Coordinates of C-alpha atoms in Angstrom, one line a residue:
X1 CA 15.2 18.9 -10.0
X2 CA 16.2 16.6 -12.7
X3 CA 13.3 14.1 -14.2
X4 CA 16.0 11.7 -14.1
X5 CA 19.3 10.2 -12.0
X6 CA 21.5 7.8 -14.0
X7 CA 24.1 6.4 -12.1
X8 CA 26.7 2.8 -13.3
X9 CA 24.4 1.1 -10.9
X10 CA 20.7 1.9 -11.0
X11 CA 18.8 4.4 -12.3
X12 CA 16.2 7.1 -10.8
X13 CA 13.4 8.2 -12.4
X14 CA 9.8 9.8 -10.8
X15 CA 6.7 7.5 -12.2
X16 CA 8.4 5.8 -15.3
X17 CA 10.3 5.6 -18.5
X18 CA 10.3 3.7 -21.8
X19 CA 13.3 1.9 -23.2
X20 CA 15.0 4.5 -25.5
X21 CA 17.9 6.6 -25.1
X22 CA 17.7 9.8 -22.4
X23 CA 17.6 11.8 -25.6
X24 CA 14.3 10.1 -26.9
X25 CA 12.1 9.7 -22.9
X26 CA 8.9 11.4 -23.0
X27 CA 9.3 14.0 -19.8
X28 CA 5.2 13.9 -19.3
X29 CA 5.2 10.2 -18.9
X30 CA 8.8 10.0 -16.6
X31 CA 6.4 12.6 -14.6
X32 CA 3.1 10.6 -14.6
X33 CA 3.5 6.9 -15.7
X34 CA 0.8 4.9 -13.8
X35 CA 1.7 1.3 -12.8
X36 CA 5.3 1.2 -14.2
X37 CA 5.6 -1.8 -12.5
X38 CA 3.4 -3.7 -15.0
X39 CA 5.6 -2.8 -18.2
X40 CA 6.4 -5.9 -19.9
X41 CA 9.7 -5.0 -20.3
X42 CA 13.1 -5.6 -18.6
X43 CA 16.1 -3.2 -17.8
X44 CA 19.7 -3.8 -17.3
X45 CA 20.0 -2.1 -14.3
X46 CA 17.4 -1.3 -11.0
X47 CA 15.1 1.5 -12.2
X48 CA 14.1 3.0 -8.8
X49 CA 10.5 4.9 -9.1
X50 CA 8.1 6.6 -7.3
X51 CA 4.9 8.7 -8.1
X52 CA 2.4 5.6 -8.2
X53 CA 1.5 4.5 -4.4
X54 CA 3.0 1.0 -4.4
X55 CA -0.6 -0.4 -2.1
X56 CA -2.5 0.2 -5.9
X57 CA -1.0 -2.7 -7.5
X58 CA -2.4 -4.9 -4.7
X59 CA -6.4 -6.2 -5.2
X60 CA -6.7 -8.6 -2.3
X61 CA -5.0 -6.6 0.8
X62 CA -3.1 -2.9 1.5
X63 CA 0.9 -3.3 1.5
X64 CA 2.8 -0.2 1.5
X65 CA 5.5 -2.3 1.2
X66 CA 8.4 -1.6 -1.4
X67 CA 8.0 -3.9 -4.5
X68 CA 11.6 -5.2 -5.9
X69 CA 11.0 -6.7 -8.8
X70 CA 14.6 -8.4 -9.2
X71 CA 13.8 -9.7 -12.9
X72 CA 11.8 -6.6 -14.4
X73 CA 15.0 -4.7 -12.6
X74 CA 11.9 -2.3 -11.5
X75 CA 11.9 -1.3 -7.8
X76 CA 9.0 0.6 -6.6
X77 CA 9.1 2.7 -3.7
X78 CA 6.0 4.9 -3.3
X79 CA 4.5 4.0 0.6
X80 CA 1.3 6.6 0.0
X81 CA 3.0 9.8 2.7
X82 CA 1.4 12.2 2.9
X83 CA -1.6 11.2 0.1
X84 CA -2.6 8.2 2.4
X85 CA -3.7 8.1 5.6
X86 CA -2.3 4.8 6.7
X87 CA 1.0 5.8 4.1
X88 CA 4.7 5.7 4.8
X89 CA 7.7 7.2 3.2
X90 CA 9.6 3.8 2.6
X91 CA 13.5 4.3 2.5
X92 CA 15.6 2.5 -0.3
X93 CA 19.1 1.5 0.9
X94 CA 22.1 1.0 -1.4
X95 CA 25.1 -0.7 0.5
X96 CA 28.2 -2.6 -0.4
X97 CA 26.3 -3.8 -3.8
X98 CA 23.0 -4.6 -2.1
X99 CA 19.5 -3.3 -1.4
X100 CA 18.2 -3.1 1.6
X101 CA 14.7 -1.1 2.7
X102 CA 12.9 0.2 5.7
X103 CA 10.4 2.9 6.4
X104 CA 9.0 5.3 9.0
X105 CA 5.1 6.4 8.9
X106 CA 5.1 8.0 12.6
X107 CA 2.3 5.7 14.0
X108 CA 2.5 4.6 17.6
X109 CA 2.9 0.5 17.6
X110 CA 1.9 -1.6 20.6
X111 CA 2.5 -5.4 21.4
X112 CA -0.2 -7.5 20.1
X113 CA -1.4 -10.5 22.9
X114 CA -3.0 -12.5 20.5
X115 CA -1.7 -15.2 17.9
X116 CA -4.0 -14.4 14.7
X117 CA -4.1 -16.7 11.4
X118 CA -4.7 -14.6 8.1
X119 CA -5.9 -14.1 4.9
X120 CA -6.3 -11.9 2.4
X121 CA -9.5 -10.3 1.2
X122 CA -10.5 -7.6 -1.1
X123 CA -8.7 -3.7 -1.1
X124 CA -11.3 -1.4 -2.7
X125 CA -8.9 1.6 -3.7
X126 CA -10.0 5.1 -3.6
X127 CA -9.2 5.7 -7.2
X128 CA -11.6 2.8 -8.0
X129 CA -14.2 3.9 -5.6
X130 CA -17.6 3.3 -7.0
X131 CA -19.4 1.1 -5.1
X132 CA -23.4 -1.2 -4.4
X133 CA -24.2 -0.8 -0.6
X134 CA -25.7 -4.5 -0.1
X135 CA -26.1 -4.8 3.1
X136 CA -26.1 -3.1 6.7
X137 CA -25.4 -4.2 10.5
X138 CA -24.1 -2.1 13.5
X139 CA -21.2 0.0 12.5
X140 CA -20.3 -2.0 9.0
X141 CA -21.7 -2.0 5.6
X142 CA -21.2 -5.0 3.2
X143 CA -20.4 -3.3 -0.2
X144 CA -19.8 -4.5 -4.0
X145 CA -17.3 -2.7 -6.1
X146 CA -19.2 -2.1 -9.2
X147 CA -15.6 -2.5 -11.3
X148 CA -14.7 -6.0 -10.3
X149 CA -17.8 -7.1 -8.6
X150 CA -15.6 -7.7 -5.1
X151 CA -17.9 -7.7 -2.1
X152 CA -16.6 -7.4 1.5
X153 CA -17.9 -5.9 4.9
X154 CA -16.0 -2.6 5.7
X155 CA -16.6 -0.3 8.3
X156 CA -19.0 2.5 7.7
X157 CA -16.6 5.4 8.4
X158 CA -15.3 4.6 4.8
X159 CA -18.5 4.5 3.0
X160 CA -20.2 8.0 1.2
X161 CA -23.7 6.4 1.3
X162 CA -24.9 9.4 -0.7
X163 CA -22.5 9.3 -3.9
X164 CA -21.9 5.1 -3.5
X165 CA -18.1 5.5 -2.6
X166 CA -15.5 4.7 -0.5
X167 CA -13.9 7.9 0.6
X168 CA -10.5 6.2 1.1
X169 CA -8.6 3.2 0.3
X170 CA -10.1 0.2 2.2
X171 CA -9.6 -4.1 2.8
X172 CA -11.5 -6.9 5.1
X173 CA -8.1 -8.1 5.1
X174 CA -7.5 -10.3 8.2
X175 CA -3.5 -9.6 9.0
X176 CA -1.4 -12.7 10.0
X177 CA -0.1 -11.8 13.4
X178 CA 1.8 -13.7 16.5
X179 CA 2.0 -12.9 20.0
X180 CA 4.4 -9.7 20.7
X181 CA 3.9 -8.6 16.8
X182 CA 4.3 -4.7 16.7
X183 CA 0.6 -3.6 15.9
X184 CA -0.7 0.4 15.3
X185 CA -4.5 1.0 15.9
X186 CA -6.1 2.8 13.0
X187 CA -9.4 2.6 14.4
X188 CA -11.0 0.4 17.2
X189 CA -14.5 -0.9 16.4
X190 CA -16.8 -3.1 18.2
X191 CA -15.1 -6.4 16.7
X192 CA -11.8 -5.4 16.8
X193 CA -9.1 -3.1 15.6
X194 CA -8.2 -2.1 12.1
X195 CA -4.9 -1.1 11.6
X196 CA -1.8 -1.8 10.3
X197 CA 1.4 -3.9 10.7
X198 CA 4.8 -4.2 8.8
X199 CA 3.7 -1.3 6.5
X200 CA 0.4 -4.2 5.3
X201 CA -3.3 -2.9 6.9
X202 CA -6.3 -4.6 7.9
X203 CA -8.1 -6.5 11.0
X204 CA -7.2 -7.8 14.4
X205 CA -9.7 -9.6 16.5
X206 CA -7.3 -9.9 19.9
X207 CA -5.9 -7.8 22.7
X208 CA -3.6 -4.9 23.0
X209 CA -0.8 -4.9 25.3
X210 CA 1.6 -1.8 26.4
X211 CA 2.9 0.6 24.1
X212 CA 6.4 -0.5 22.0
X213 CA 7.7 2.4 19.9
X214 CA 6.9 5.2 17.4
X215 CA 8.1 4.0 13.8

């Protein structure tokens, strides 16, 4: 397959790609740029990527949400299939001049019976995975990324007490969810559920109601 797809409109590329001519691009970095999205640069058209799992540029909470950076012109597409658990393989839709997105990650989602405010906490990333065990209660740890110095209580299926890692992408994020939101359980603990919603992952405290749809 070709490293790169130029069309009048936007431009393809796998992880990233310097502002030079085709002739001049470095082939290892189109292949493995990390964080493209972070250039401080600007292109004249949308350069579409993917390679770098778009939940990595997020500290605070897990969205596997495409990033459309409208002013960079750099739209990032990368859920995490396959490579993350909670992942998705987001869909990039070009229409009559505009953009559109939407995804499918396979997860049954049921109807949520409980209004829930939210807020955002810390996402302790795999590829940043040492980590201080602080403190222990039933089922959850409270843990201190040794990179940033972030604490937060996660769950203990995610922690290698041995090594002093998380063995997979992670958040105390609390998601911000109304009555009749579409909800998939990830895991049910005695608290709550973690799980995810709108391609974003993290807590609810309420109830479940019936089964909705596979997305």
């Amino acid at each position: 397959m070709p490293n790169i797809i130029e069309t009048d409109v936007f431009t393809l590329v796998h992880a990233g790609l310097e502002q030079k001519s085709l002739a001049d691009r470095d082939v290892d970095l189109i292949q493995t740029m990390p964080y493209f999205g972070l250039v401080d640069a600007e292109f004249d058209k949308p350069v579409i990527v993917g390679h770098y799992p778009v939940c990595l540029y997020h500290n605070q909470t897990i969205d596997h949400k495409p990033i459309l950076d409208v002013i960079k012109n750099i739209y990032s597409i990368d859920g995490g299939n396959v490579i993350k658990d909670d992942g998705q393989l987001n869909v990039l839709i070009y229409e009559q001049g505009h953009f559109t997105v939407d995804y499918v990650d396979g997860f049954d989602y049921y109807s949520i019976l409980n209004h829930q405010d939210g807020n955002n906490g810390t996402h302790i990333s795999w590829m940043d995975r040492e980590i201080e065990i602080l403190d222990k209660k039933p089922e959850f740890i409270r843990v201190k990324q040794r990179s940033t110095g972030n604490e937060a209580w996660i769950h203990e299926s995610f922690v290698d007490e041995v090594k002093s890692e998380v063995i997979d992408d992670v958040t105390d994020t609390v998601l911000q969810l109304s009555k009749h939101d579409l909800f998939h359980p990830l895991l049910k603990t005695s608290t709550g559920y973690y799980g995810k919603h709108n391609g974003e992952v993290g807590w609810y405290f309420g109830a479940l109601g019936e089964y909705c749809e596979t997305h």
